[in-house]
Amino acid sequence: MVGFFLRFSSFYINLFRLVILASYLPAVVYCANFSASFRDADIKEFINTVSKNINKTIIIDPKVQGVVSVRSFEQLDKDKYYQFFLNVLDVYGYTVVEMPNNILKVIPAKRAKNSVVPLQKNAEETQGDELINRVFKLKYILAKNLAPLLRQLNDNTESGSIIHYDPSNVVLITGRAAVVNRLYSIISTLDQPGDAEIELYQLNHAIAADIIKLVNQVINPVNTTKKDLFNAGKVIADERTNSVLISGDSHTRKRAIKIIKRLDHQQDSYGTTKVIYMKYAQASKLLDVLNGVSSGVQSDNAKKIAGKSNARNVSIKAYDQTNALVITAHPKIMKELDQVIEKLDVRRAQVLVEAIIVETQNGEGLNLGIQWANKFHGGVNFIQNPDSIRANSSSENPLPMVISGLTAGFYKGNWDGLFTALATNSNNNILATPSIVTLDNMEAEFNVGQEVPVLTSTQTTATDKVYNSISRQSVGVMLKVKPQINQGDSVLLEIRQEVSSVADRSDANANNLGSVFNKRVVNNAVLVKSGETVVVGGLLDKKLNKVINKVPFLGDIPLIGRLFQQRKEKIEKSNLILFIRPTILRETSDYSKATADKYTEHNNLYSIDIKEPLEVLSEKIKNDEFNSLKNDIVEFYEMIGVKK
């Protein structure tokens, strides 16, 4: 028993010594090596075995099937063992896609490019047959030009693909890491700056701006407007010195200069002739403007245009029969003249000018028994009795009104109703209602009257024969209007109105001095909005009328007939008032609307008996139009002044 105890104690003492000794020995690193030997093994068993050895979870696609026979005659470390695994799968048409969390996925190679393949940024990160994505940013060459070459150098497996993206000039390559890294080396070698330089070529005859368009189209048949052409040649014009800048490689520059030299030659001194037909403008009226423009263009381009003589050979003629311009000039000047003509030959707006010229007797012609209100927008009235203006415009029976002095204002109301109201009063004498359409800034004239013979001189011959010299003078109603359309819808109207007549014979021939003419003239300029009515009045006229009342037969007896007569002298006063309304016509729809309105106005005018009293007339007019007319007229009364 004692011997057994001693042997057991000796065993533990030796074991303790070995532990102490081992603590002083150097550490030895354990490294696992693998040998692969599979014969007619199911591919899934092969994958599962590798999964255990490399300590990774591997997901197998259901389409992965087959039998594997492979053998390794040397010991492989973990990295080489994994590459051996990838090579075997590649031979059988499968590939491995790395997933997060230490997971691998084995799928058919043809489906690999549609899977989530990891993006590698560094070429040294991955080697071998692992499937990766890499993006290459090109600096000097175009991606669309390099991509076809890379596809030819690719291994052409179903798992690989090469795609280029032009806006960013990048190439995206999907494939085995070894192939992708090899293509990267090729890209780095090819993506190098070329021998692009810039040369300056001074033109002697041609124009730089015209030359560059032709040359760029020849040396760059592709889209030359993109900014990412890199080594592609490009020609830029320097109009200040009439020279061109050429960039690109030596071959491109030589080719561009050769083309420029052929184009830079002396042109015919007679220039180019062109016939331009006017659409709206009058050709003869554009001559002064175009000649002035061509003179300025010639002086600016005299140093740039070849054969400086043909820079001054500019001829501009108008052919009235076809309303065309015939221009002979250098192409540079011709181009600028074309631009000027295009901006001048535009459709001008027109103005429809409507007017009512009315003469009121004794100031009562505008007493229509109704009142104007709420439609006036301002004006001025020069009256003799300011106290006669009534403050209360709501009276149902307004007193007779007398217009005295100059009246002017703006009225915005029913034009047809205004005319009808004026025509229904027997104290009004409507002299004319002109309606004229004229171009912007063109004078229009309306004239209704007679040519009256006027004795200008008398000569008596030696044989007592009398010879009279006679001239003719126009009398009647004349209206001249010149509209000018301003910014917006305002119109500046220059108005000249004249009403003239021949005086009574008793007054005219009192001293045998010839005829006497009564004339009332107003010259005015006013700014008015389109569709608004201007009211101008105050052209007063006094006339002495002699009235003889007599007893029939007895009043005609010589000498004593005056006893049976009653003679009276009556002074009649009349006031001439002009209502004028401009309407801007810009579009075709405006003309159609104006025509329809005039047609409706004509029908309404002849469908109403103007002799009917206003009470009957009001029943024929719609209530809203009649009430609006009443409000319109009363405000005009408030403005022009009243006499009781």
XYZ file of C-alpha atoms in Angstrom:
644
model
C 0.000 0.000 0.000
C 2.815 2.312 0.863
C 4.583 1.384 -2.379
C 1.482 2.188 -4.437
C 1.169 5.557 -2.788
C 4.793 6.377 -3.539
C 4.407 5.411 -7.226
C 1.255 7.544 -7.577
C 2.971 10.562 -5.992
C 5.954 10.184 -8.281
C 3.642 10.242 -11.349
C 2.057 13.553 -10.369
C 5.424 15.096 -9.507
C 6.761 14.255 -12.996
C 3.598 15.603 -14.604
C 3.963 18.856 -12.715
C 7.592 19.140 -13.870
C 6.500 18.661 -17.498
C 3.925 21.455 -17.194
C 6.515 23.809 -15.719
C 8.960 22.896 -18.490
C 6.376 23.454 -21.210
C 5.724 26.955 -19.963
C 9.293 27.872 -20.805
C 9.274 26.374 -24.323
C 8.552 28.671 -27.365
C 4.966 28.721 -28.674
C 4.202 26.698 -31.834
C 1.496 28.007 -34.257
C -0.865 25.376 -35.550
C -1.824 25.690 -39.197
C -4.396 23.358 -40.760
C -3.685 22.014 -44.252
C -6.167 20.338 -46.557
C -5.937 17.718 -49.235
C -8.762 17.259 -51.701
C -9.590 13.866 -53.109
C -13.085 13.264 -54.482
C -14.107 10.546 -56.900
C -17.576 10.464 -58.427
C -18.821 12.507 -55.491
C -22.083 14.408 -55.637
C -21.335 18.102 -56.134
C -23.520 19.027 -53.182
C -21.461 16.719 -50.918
C -18.318 18.379 -52.282
C -19.712 21.817 -51.442
C -20.778 20.763 -47.948
C -17.306 19.333 -47.240
C -15.648 22.589 -48.294
C -18.157 24.540 -46.184
C -17.079 22.648 -43.058
C -13.361 23.040 -43.821
C -13.432 26.794 -44.462
C -15.994 27.369 -41.715
C -18.500 29.250 -43.905
C -22.174 28.815 -44.559
C -22.845 27.942 -48.195
C -26.293 28.187 -49.779
C -26.735 25.926 -52.825
C -29.028 26.840 -55.662
C -31.511 24.036 -56.531
C -30.202 23.995 -60.087
C -26.708 23.033 -58.930
C -26.349 19.345 -59.804
C -23.625 16.974 -60.984
C -20.808 14.606 -60.018
C -17.315 15.798 -59.104
C -14.046 13.906 -59.562
C -11.019 15.874 -58.430
C -7.790 15.239 -56.511
C -5.045 17.399 -55.023
C -1.535 15.904 -54.675
C -0.288 18.579 -52.253
C -1.396 20.045 -49.005
C -3.330 23.312 -49.424
C -3.719 26.091 -46.903
C -7.101 27.689 -46.343
C -6.767 30.400 -49.039
C -5.461 28.015 -51.692
C -8.097 25.489 -50.706
C -10.821 28.134 -51.274
C -9.398 29.103 -54.686
C -9.257 25.375 -55.550
C -12.951 25.210 -54.642
C -13.774 28.188 -56.911
C -11.816 26.678 -59.810
C -13.679 23.390 -59.562
C -17.067 25.163 -59.574
C -16.017 27.268 -62.564
C -15.142 24.122 -64.524
C -18.600 22.708 -63.890
C -20.353 25.983 -64.817
C -21.074 27.371 -61.377
C -19.827 30.371 -59.461
C -19.795 31.706 -55.911
C -21.317 35.008 -54.818
C -20.250 36.384 -51.454
C -23.028 37.576 -49.161
C -22.898 39.429 -45.840
C -22.463 37.596 -42.519
C -19.884 35.091 -43.836
C -22.348 33.464 -46.230
C -21.582 32.126 -49.718
C -24.074 31.396 -52.454
C -23.414 28.856 -55.231
C -25.426 29.562 -58.384
C -25.165 28.840 -62.138
C -22.649 31.157 -63.800
C -25.142 32.519 -66.340
C -27.269 33.943 -63.516
C -24.375 35.597 -61.730
C -24.544 38.978 -63.512
C -28.151 39.377 -62.395
C -27.307 38.708 -58.765
C -26.098 41.085 -56.091
C -22.381 41.015 -56.804
C -20.123 42.906 -54.361
C -18.484 46.080 -55.653
C -14.700 46.163 -55.283
C -12.872 49.491 -55.174
C -9.307 48.205 -54.946
C -7.749 45.758 -57.389
C -5.744 44.086 -54.582
C -8.789 43.222 -52.480
C -9.840 40.121 -54.408
C -8.001 37.662 -56.634
C -8.817 34.417 -58.385
C -12.195 33.268 -59.643
C -14.411 35.130 -57.176
C -17.196 37.096 -58.892
C -16.900 40.884 -58.428
C -17.996 44.258 -59.851
C -15.654 47.140 -60.600
C -16.292 50.679 -61.887
C -13.568 52.410 -63.909
C -13.640 56.206 -64.346
C -11.943 57.196 -67.607
C -10.087 60.480 -67.936
C -8.780 60.760 -71.480
C -10.684 58.374 -73.721
C -14.383 57.829 -74.325
C -16.067 54.936 -72.541
C -18.203 54.129 -75.575
C -15.057 53.773 -77.709
C -13.203 51.575 -75.188
C -16.067 49.221 -74.272
C -16.055 47.211 -77.568
C -12.317 46.519 -77.179
C -12.745 45.312 -73.592
C -15.535 42.940 -74.623
C -13.175 41.269 -77.090
C -10.529 40.852 -74.367
C -13.018 39.474 -71.836
C -13.129 35.715 -71.111
C -16.609 35.652 -72.712
C -18.090 33.604 -69.888
C -21.756 33.851 -69.165
C -21.061 35.414 -65.785
C -19.158 38.430 -67.139
C -20.439 41.696 -68.635
C -19.033 45.083 -69.686
C -21.303 48.154 -69.679
C -20.404 51.803 -70.419
C -22.233 54.923 -69.179
C -21.612 57.960 -71.401
C -22.792 60.848 -69.163
C -20.187 59.961 -66.494
C -17.733 58.361 -68.959
C -17.339 55.210 -66.837
C -17.088 51.453 -67.555
C -18.741 48.850 -65.285
C -17.193 45.337 -65.477
C -18.716 42.234 -63.869
C -16.752 38.958 -63.860
C -14.147 36.784 -62.191
C -11.678 38.777 -60.120
C -8.674 37.624 -62.141
C -10.290 38.703 -65.415
C -11.502 42.039 -64.001
C -8.051 42.846 -62.645
C -6.457 41.963 -65.999
C -8.890 44.310 -67.802
C -8.074 47.016 -65.281
C -4.404 46.814 -66.238
C -5.357 47.193 -69.904
C -7.589 50.203 -69.141
C -4.817 51.917 -67.167
C -2.466 51.477 -70.117
C -4.920 52.853 -72.687
C -6.382 55.725 -70.648
C -3.465 58.106 -71.137
C -3.350 61.722 -72.394
C -2.585 62.086 -76.092
C -0.511 64.671 -77.892
C -3.386 67.206 -78.055
C -2.215 70.766 -78.609
C -3.751 74.053 -79.780
C -2.820 75.873 -82.962
C -3.889 79.332 -84.162
C -4.719 79.912 -87.819
C -5.265 83.458 -89.125
C -7.926 83.737 -91.831
C -7.334 86.046 -94.774
C -10.645 85.943 -96.636
C -13.259 83.779 -94.912
C -15.187 84.577 -91.732
C -14.209 82.615 -88.629
C -17.767 82.070 -87.375
C -18.783 80.499 -90.691
C -15.661 78.357 -91.101
C -15.837 76.563 -87.737
C -19.309 75.133 -88.430
C -18.116 73.362 -91.566
C -14.785 72.171 -90.178
C -16.265 70.747 -86.959
C -18.803 68.766 -88.966
C -16.024 67.226 -91.072
C -13.451 66.342 -88.402
C -16.077 65.200 -85.859
C -18.840 63.241 -87.620
C -20.184 62.195 -84.201
C -22.124 64.540 -81.931
C -19.647 67.408 -81.525
C -21.700 69.316 -78.983
C -20.872 67.032 -76.012
C -18.363 68.240 -73.486
C -16.651 64.870 -73.047
C -14.925 64.548 -76.432
C -11.413 64.564 -74.867
C -8.976 63.960 -77.723
C -11.510 64.653 -80.455
C -10.544 67.665 -82.528
C -12.354 70.938 -82.106
C -12.242 74.287 -83.893
C -13.199 77.531 -82.112
C -13.650 80.971 -83.702
C -12.008 84.146 -82.409
C -14.166 86.811 -84.051
C -12.093 89.629 -82.594
C -9.070 88.712 -84.744
C -10.993 86.665 -87.357
C -8.875 83.598 -86.590
C -9.580 80.006 -85.522
C -8.189 77.900 -82.674
C -7.636 74.201 -83.492
C -7.255 71.561 -80.759
C -6.637 67.813 -81.005
C -3.874 65.394 -81.895
C -1.393 66.146 -84.650
C -3.322 64.202 -87.281
C -6.586 65.989 -86.469
C -4.933 69.417 -86.453
C -3.263 68.837 -89.825
C -6.525 67.661 -91.322
C -8.433 70.676 -89.966
C -5.831 73.157 -91.251
C -5.919 71.539 -94.690
C -9.696 71.994 -94.857
C -9.497 75.597 -93.602
C -6.949 76.536 -96.269
C -9.270 75.274 -98.997
C -12.166 77.300 -97.618
C -10.166 80.471 -96.964
C -10.120 81.893 -100.495
C -11.093 85.147 -102.215
C -14.803 85.413 -102.932
C -16.483 87.090 -105.840
C -16.422 90.855 -105.290
C -20.075 91.126 -106.303
C -21.179 89.288 -103.172
C -24.436 87.395 -102.824
C -27.834 88.540 -104.111
C -31.052 87.643 -102.358
C -34.713 88.536 -102.907
C -36.798 88.844 -99.744
C -40.582 89.157 -100.032
C -42.263 91.217 -97.360
C -45.173 89.726 -95.441
C -46.498 92.813 -93.687
C -44.133 95.761 -94.088
C -43.820 97.991 -97.147
C -40.519 97.320 -98.875
C -39.859 100.901 -99.974
C -40.251 102.191 -96.418
C -37.564 99.850 -95.091
C -34.849 101.156 -97.399
C -33.656 103.991 -95.158
C -33.454 101.748 -92.102
C -31.635 98.932 -93.897
C -29.167 101.270 -95.577
C -28.325 102.741 -92.193
C -27.879 99.298 -90.665
C -25.710 98.083 -93.539
C -23.432 101.114 -93.192
C -22.808 100.294 -89.538
C -22.246 96.609 -90.260
C -19.784 97.412 -93.050
C -17.663 99.602 -90.801
C -17.601 96.961 -88.043
C -16.641 94.127 -90.388
C -14.334 95.962 -92.801
C -11.249 94.490 -91.124
C -12.662 90.984 -90.969
C -14.191 90.468 -94.388
C -12.013 89.325 -97.247
C -11.301 91.649 -100.124
C -12.312 94.705 -98.201
C -13.914 96.121 -101.350
C -16.783 93.632 -101.255
C -17.456 94.647 -97.652
C -18.700 97.941 -99.057
C -20.511 96.602 -102.129
C -23.944 96.580 -100.504
C -26.988 97.297 -102.643
C -30.558 97.373 -101.309
C -33.419 98.037 -103.732
C -37.192 97.844 -103.361
C -39.425 96.280 -106.017
C -42.894 97.681 -105.390
C -44.746 95.402 -107.824
C -44.165 92.362 -105.592
C -43.334 94.261 -102.381
C -39.879 92.711 -102.232
C -36.342 93.749 -101.339
C -33.406 92.882 -103.584
C -30.191 92.812 -101.527
C -26.656 92.290 -102.768
C -24.073 92.007 -99.991
C -21.367 89.875 -98.472
C -22.784 86.792 -96.701
C -21.798 88.200 -93.303
C -23.690 91.439 -93.925
C -26.538 89.550 -95.600
C -27.012 87.465 -92.458
C -27.313 90.520 -90.228
C -29.697 92.246 -92.642
C -31.880 89.120 -92.649
C -32.143 89.310 -88.874
C -33.113 92.991 -88.980
C -35.748 92.408 -91.691
C -37.234 89.495 -89.750
C -37.783 91.735 -86.727
C -39.180 94.650 -88.761
C -41.472 92.641 -91.040
C -44.060 91.825 -88.399
C -47.792 92.190 -88.349
C -48.661 95.595 -86.957
C -51.599 96.113 -84.684
C -54.510 98.169 -85.987
C -56.934 100.524 -84.308
C -60.673 100.749 -84.905
C -61.659 104.403 -84.415
C -65.367 105.070 -83.927
C -66.770 108.573 -83.532
C -70.059 110.392 -83.092
C -70.078 114.059 -84.125
C -73.200 115.695 -82.720
C -74.391 119.302 -82.686
C -76.732 120.310 -79.857
C -79.127 123.238 -80.155
C -79.364 125.710 -77.275
C -77.524 123.298 -75.030
C -80.600 121.119 -74.699
C -79.564 118.402 -77.053
C -78.060 116.307 -74.298
C -81.064 116.636 -72.007
C -82.268 113.089 -72.543
C -84.388 112.872 -69.433
C -81.985 110.361 -67.914
C -78.799 110.654 -65.923
C -75.242 109.391 -66.272
C -73.443 107.933 -63.302
C -70.829 105.430 -62.186
C -69.171 105.174 -65.586
C -66.996 108.291 -65.815
C -63.300 108.050 -65.179
C -62.302 111.711 -65.016
C -62.189 114.767 -67.206
C -62.177 118.548 -67.223
C -64.982 121.016 -67.859
C -64.629 124.783 -68.331
C -67.993 126.352 -67.531
C -69.320 129.820 -66.982
C -71.410 129.004 -63.923
C -69.820 126.384 -61.674
C -72.711 126.598 -59.241
C -74.957 125.073 -61.858
C -73.419 121.637 -61.348
C -75.923 119.570 -59.449
C -74.690 117.578 -56.526
C -77.694 115.272 -56.483
C -77.711 113.024 -59.526
C -80.624 110.918 -58.372
C -83.363 113.322 -59.425
C -85.977 111.683 -61.588
C -86.790 114.908 -63.453
C -83.517 116.674 -64.171
C -83.770 120.278 -65.282
C -82.676 121.267 -68.760
C -78.929 121.564 -69.062
C -76.798 123.908 -71.095
C -73.258 122.999 -72.112
C -70.979 125.985 -72.225
C -67.255 126.188 -72.797
C -64.844 123.304 -73.525
C -65.869 119.891 -72.237
C -63.530 116.906 -72.131
C -63.672 113.607 -70.338
C -63.487 109.835 -70.487
C -66.592 107.691 -70.731
C -66.784 103.932 -70.514
C -70.234 102.633 -71.266
C -72.578 101.229 -73.888
C -71.619 102.756 -77.237
C -74.752 101.642 -79.099
C -76.975 102.898 -76.322
C -75.195 106.254 -76.344
C -75.825 106.702 -80.053
C -79.490 105.712 -79.719
C -80.009 108.116 -76.825
C -78.466 111.002 -78.756
C -80.485 110.220 -81.874
C -83.846 110.175 -80.062
C -83.614 113.849 -79.056
C -84.825 116.311 -81.681
C -82.460 119.009 -80.388
C -79.469 116.929 -81.464
C -78.140 116.986 -84.981
C -75.828 114.034 -85.571
C -73.492 115.266 -88.275
C -71.531 112.046 -88.810
C -70.756 108.665 -87.279
C -67.447 107.673 -88.882
C -65.876 104.284 -88.228
C -62.310 103.847 -89.489
C -59.714 101.084 -89.146
C -56.118 102.267 -89.455
C -52.659 100.900 -88.777
C -50.767 101.824 -85.674
C -49.138 105.259 -86.035
C -50.873 105.912 -89.373
C -53.193 108.878 -89.890
C -56.783 108.198 -90.946
C -59.100 110.846 -92.411
C -62.877 111.069 -92.676
C -64.329 113.847 -94.836
C -67.970 114.451 -95.767
C -68.835 117.746 -97.473
C -68.821 119.768 -100.661
C -66.400 121.601 -102.917
C -67.723 125.186 -102.852
C -66.642 127.631 -105.580
C -64.952 130.724 -104.173
C -64.331 133.939 -106.136
C -60.672 134.739 -105.763
C -60.157 137.619 -108.236
C -61.927 139.682 -110.926
C -60.418 141.278 -114.026
C -62.055 143.726 -116.449
C -60.703 144.030 -119.966
C -60.560 147.120 -122.186
C -63.779 146.000 -123.825
C -65.493 145.910 -120.428
C -65.508 142.114 -120.272
C -65.264 140.719 -116.786
C -63.186 137.598 -116.037
C -63.560 135.923 -112.659
C -61.024 133.551 -111.123
C -62.622 130.857 -109.024
C -61.123 128.291 -106.657
C -62.877 125.566 -104.741
C -62.827 125.013 -101.054
C -64.024 122.009 -99.099
C -66.717 122.514 -96.511
C -68.432 119.948 -94.328
C -67.325 117.569 -91.614
C -63.685 116.473 -91.488
C -62.041 114.239 -88.896
C -58.367 113.243 -88.847
C -57.105 110.749 -86.296
C -53.614 109.355 -85.773
C -53.485 106.567 -83.155
C -50.272 105.409 -81.539
C -50.395 102.219 -79.467
C -48.328 102.482 -76.300
C -47.244 99.879 -73.781
C -50.230 97.896 -72.573
C -53.650 98.818 -73.932
C -53.320 102.609 -73.996
C -53.632 104.599 -77.221
C -52.325 108.115 -77.858
C -54.850 109.849 -80.132
C -53.943 112.916 -82.160
C -57.308 114.393 -83.143
C -58.129 117.134 -85.635
C -61.811 117.879 -86.092
C -63.229 120.537 -88.391
C -66.820 121.472 -89.149
C -67.237 124.219 -91.745
C -70.085 125.757 -93.737
C -70.828 128.723 -95.975
C -72.375 131.716 -94.222
C -75.696 133.235 -95.288
C -75.586 135.157 -98.542
C -76.743 138.359 -96.849
C -73.719 138.266 -94.567
C -71.316 136.975 -97.139
C -71.967 139.516 -99.836
C -72.499 142.557 -97.642
C -69.373 144.233 -98.930
C -68.898 142.155 -102.086
C -65.781 140.629 -100.576
C -66.650 137.071 -101.473
C -67.981 134.183 -99.463
C -67.746 133.920 -95.730
C -67.146 130.497 -94.160
C -68.117 129.307 -90.734
C -65.434 127.026 -89.368
C -65.015 125.233 -86.069
C -61.718 123.404 -85.533
C -60.224 121.508 -82.624
C -56.711 120.013 -82.417
C -56.152 117.725 -79.502
C -54.000 114.848 -78.230
C -55.255 112.525 -75.537
C -54.151 109.237 -73.970
C -57.000 106.755 -73.654
C -57.376 103.040 -72.977
C -58.605 100.661 -75.631
C -62.405 100.572 -75.604
C -62.721 103.811 -73.627
C -64.563 106.811 -75.067
C -63.106 110.316 -75.188
C -65.593 113.196 -75.040
C -64.475 116.511 -76.533
C -66.862 119.467 -76.803
C -67.216 123.202 -76.430
C -67.116 124.376 -80.055
C -69.825 127.017 -79.691
C -71.606 128.695 -82.589
C -74.051 131.601 -82.504
C -76.446 132.236 -85.349
C -78.914 135.094 -85.866
C -82.153 133.939 -87.479
C -84.697 136.447 -88.807
C -88.302 135.248 -88.705
C -91.096 137.055 -90.604
C -94.739 136.278 -89.817
C -97.283 137.933 -92.125
C -100.929 137.929 -93.085
C -101.442 136.085 -96.349
C -101.742 138.350 -99.415
C -101.851 141.519 -97.301
C -98.320 141.094 -96.080
C -97.095 140.981 -99.703
C -98.551 144.369 -100.695
C -95.754 146.817 -101.478
C -95.158 149.598 -98.983
C -98.138 148.895 -96.742
C -97.441 145.206 -96.507
C -95.074 145.779 -93.584
C -98.101 146.788 -91.550
C -99.337 143.201 -91.827
C -95.979 141.635 -90.927
C -94.254 140.676 -87.677
C -90.460 140.525 -87.720
C -88.402 138.716 -85.088
C -84.696 138.093 -84.623
C -83.681 134.973 -82.721
C -80.172 134.046 -81.646
C -79.588 130.305 -81.729
C -76.610 128.716 -80.042
C -75.172 125.341 -80.908
C -72.421 123.291 -79.335
C -70.359 120.724 -81.238
C -69.410 117.618 -79.247
C -67.209 114.741 -80.390
C -67.431 111.244 -78.931
C -64.504 109.086 -80.074
C -63.564 105.539 -79.082
C -60.402 103.639 -80.148
C -60.250 99.840 -80.001
C -56.963 97.970 -80.502
C -57.123 95.055 -82.968
C -54.174 92.688 -82.636
C -55.435 89.202 -83.436
C -57.777 87.773 -86.056
C -60.350 87.174 -83.343
C -60.371 90.919 -82.620
C -61.275 91.673 -86.250
C -64.048 89.093 -86.232
C -65.493 90.480 -83.015
C -65.381 94.065 -84.312
C -67.174 93.014 -87.518
C -69.858 91.161 -85.568
C -70.376 94.141 -83.264
C -70.804 96.544 -86.187
C -73.278 94.170 -87.837
C -75.295 93.941 -84.623
C -75.163 97.715 -84.208
C -76.469 98.194 -87.757
C -79.383 95.833 -87.168
C -80.286 97.454 -83.869
C -80.146 100.930 -85.397
C -82.598 100.205 -88.192
C -84.899 98.076 -86.074
C -85.780 101.024 -83.793
C -87.789 104.094 -84.784
C -85.748 106.982 -83.436
C -88.838 109.201 -83.403
C -90.458 107.128 -80.719
C -90.463 108.736 -77.279
C -87.877 107.582 -74.833
C -90.497 105.826 -72.703
C -91.396 103.528 -75.625
C -87.749 103.106 -76.572
C -86.886 101.944 -73.084
C -89.290 99.033 -73.470
C -87.388 97.819 -76.533
C -84.006 97.934 -74.851
C -83.143 95.350 -72.280
C -83.623 96.608 -68.770
C -79.986 96.188 -67.832
C -78.748 98.065 -70.908
C -81.279 100.863 -70.395
C -80.378 101.306 -66.740
C -76.687 101.274 -67.616
C -77.316 103.963 -70.233
C -79.171 106.113 -67.709
C -76.235 105.874 -65.327
C -73.802 106.682 -68.126
C -75.542 109.869 -69.230
C -76.082 111.395 -65.785
C -72.389 111.333 -64.975
C -71.616 113.126 -68.208
C -74.090 115.826 -67.152
C -72.352 116.201 -63.831
C -69.119 116.824 -65.627
C -70.149 119.280 -68.327
C -72.141 121.693 -66.137
C -75.774 122.720 -65.993
C -77.819 125.931 -66.352
C -81.273 126.223 -64.917
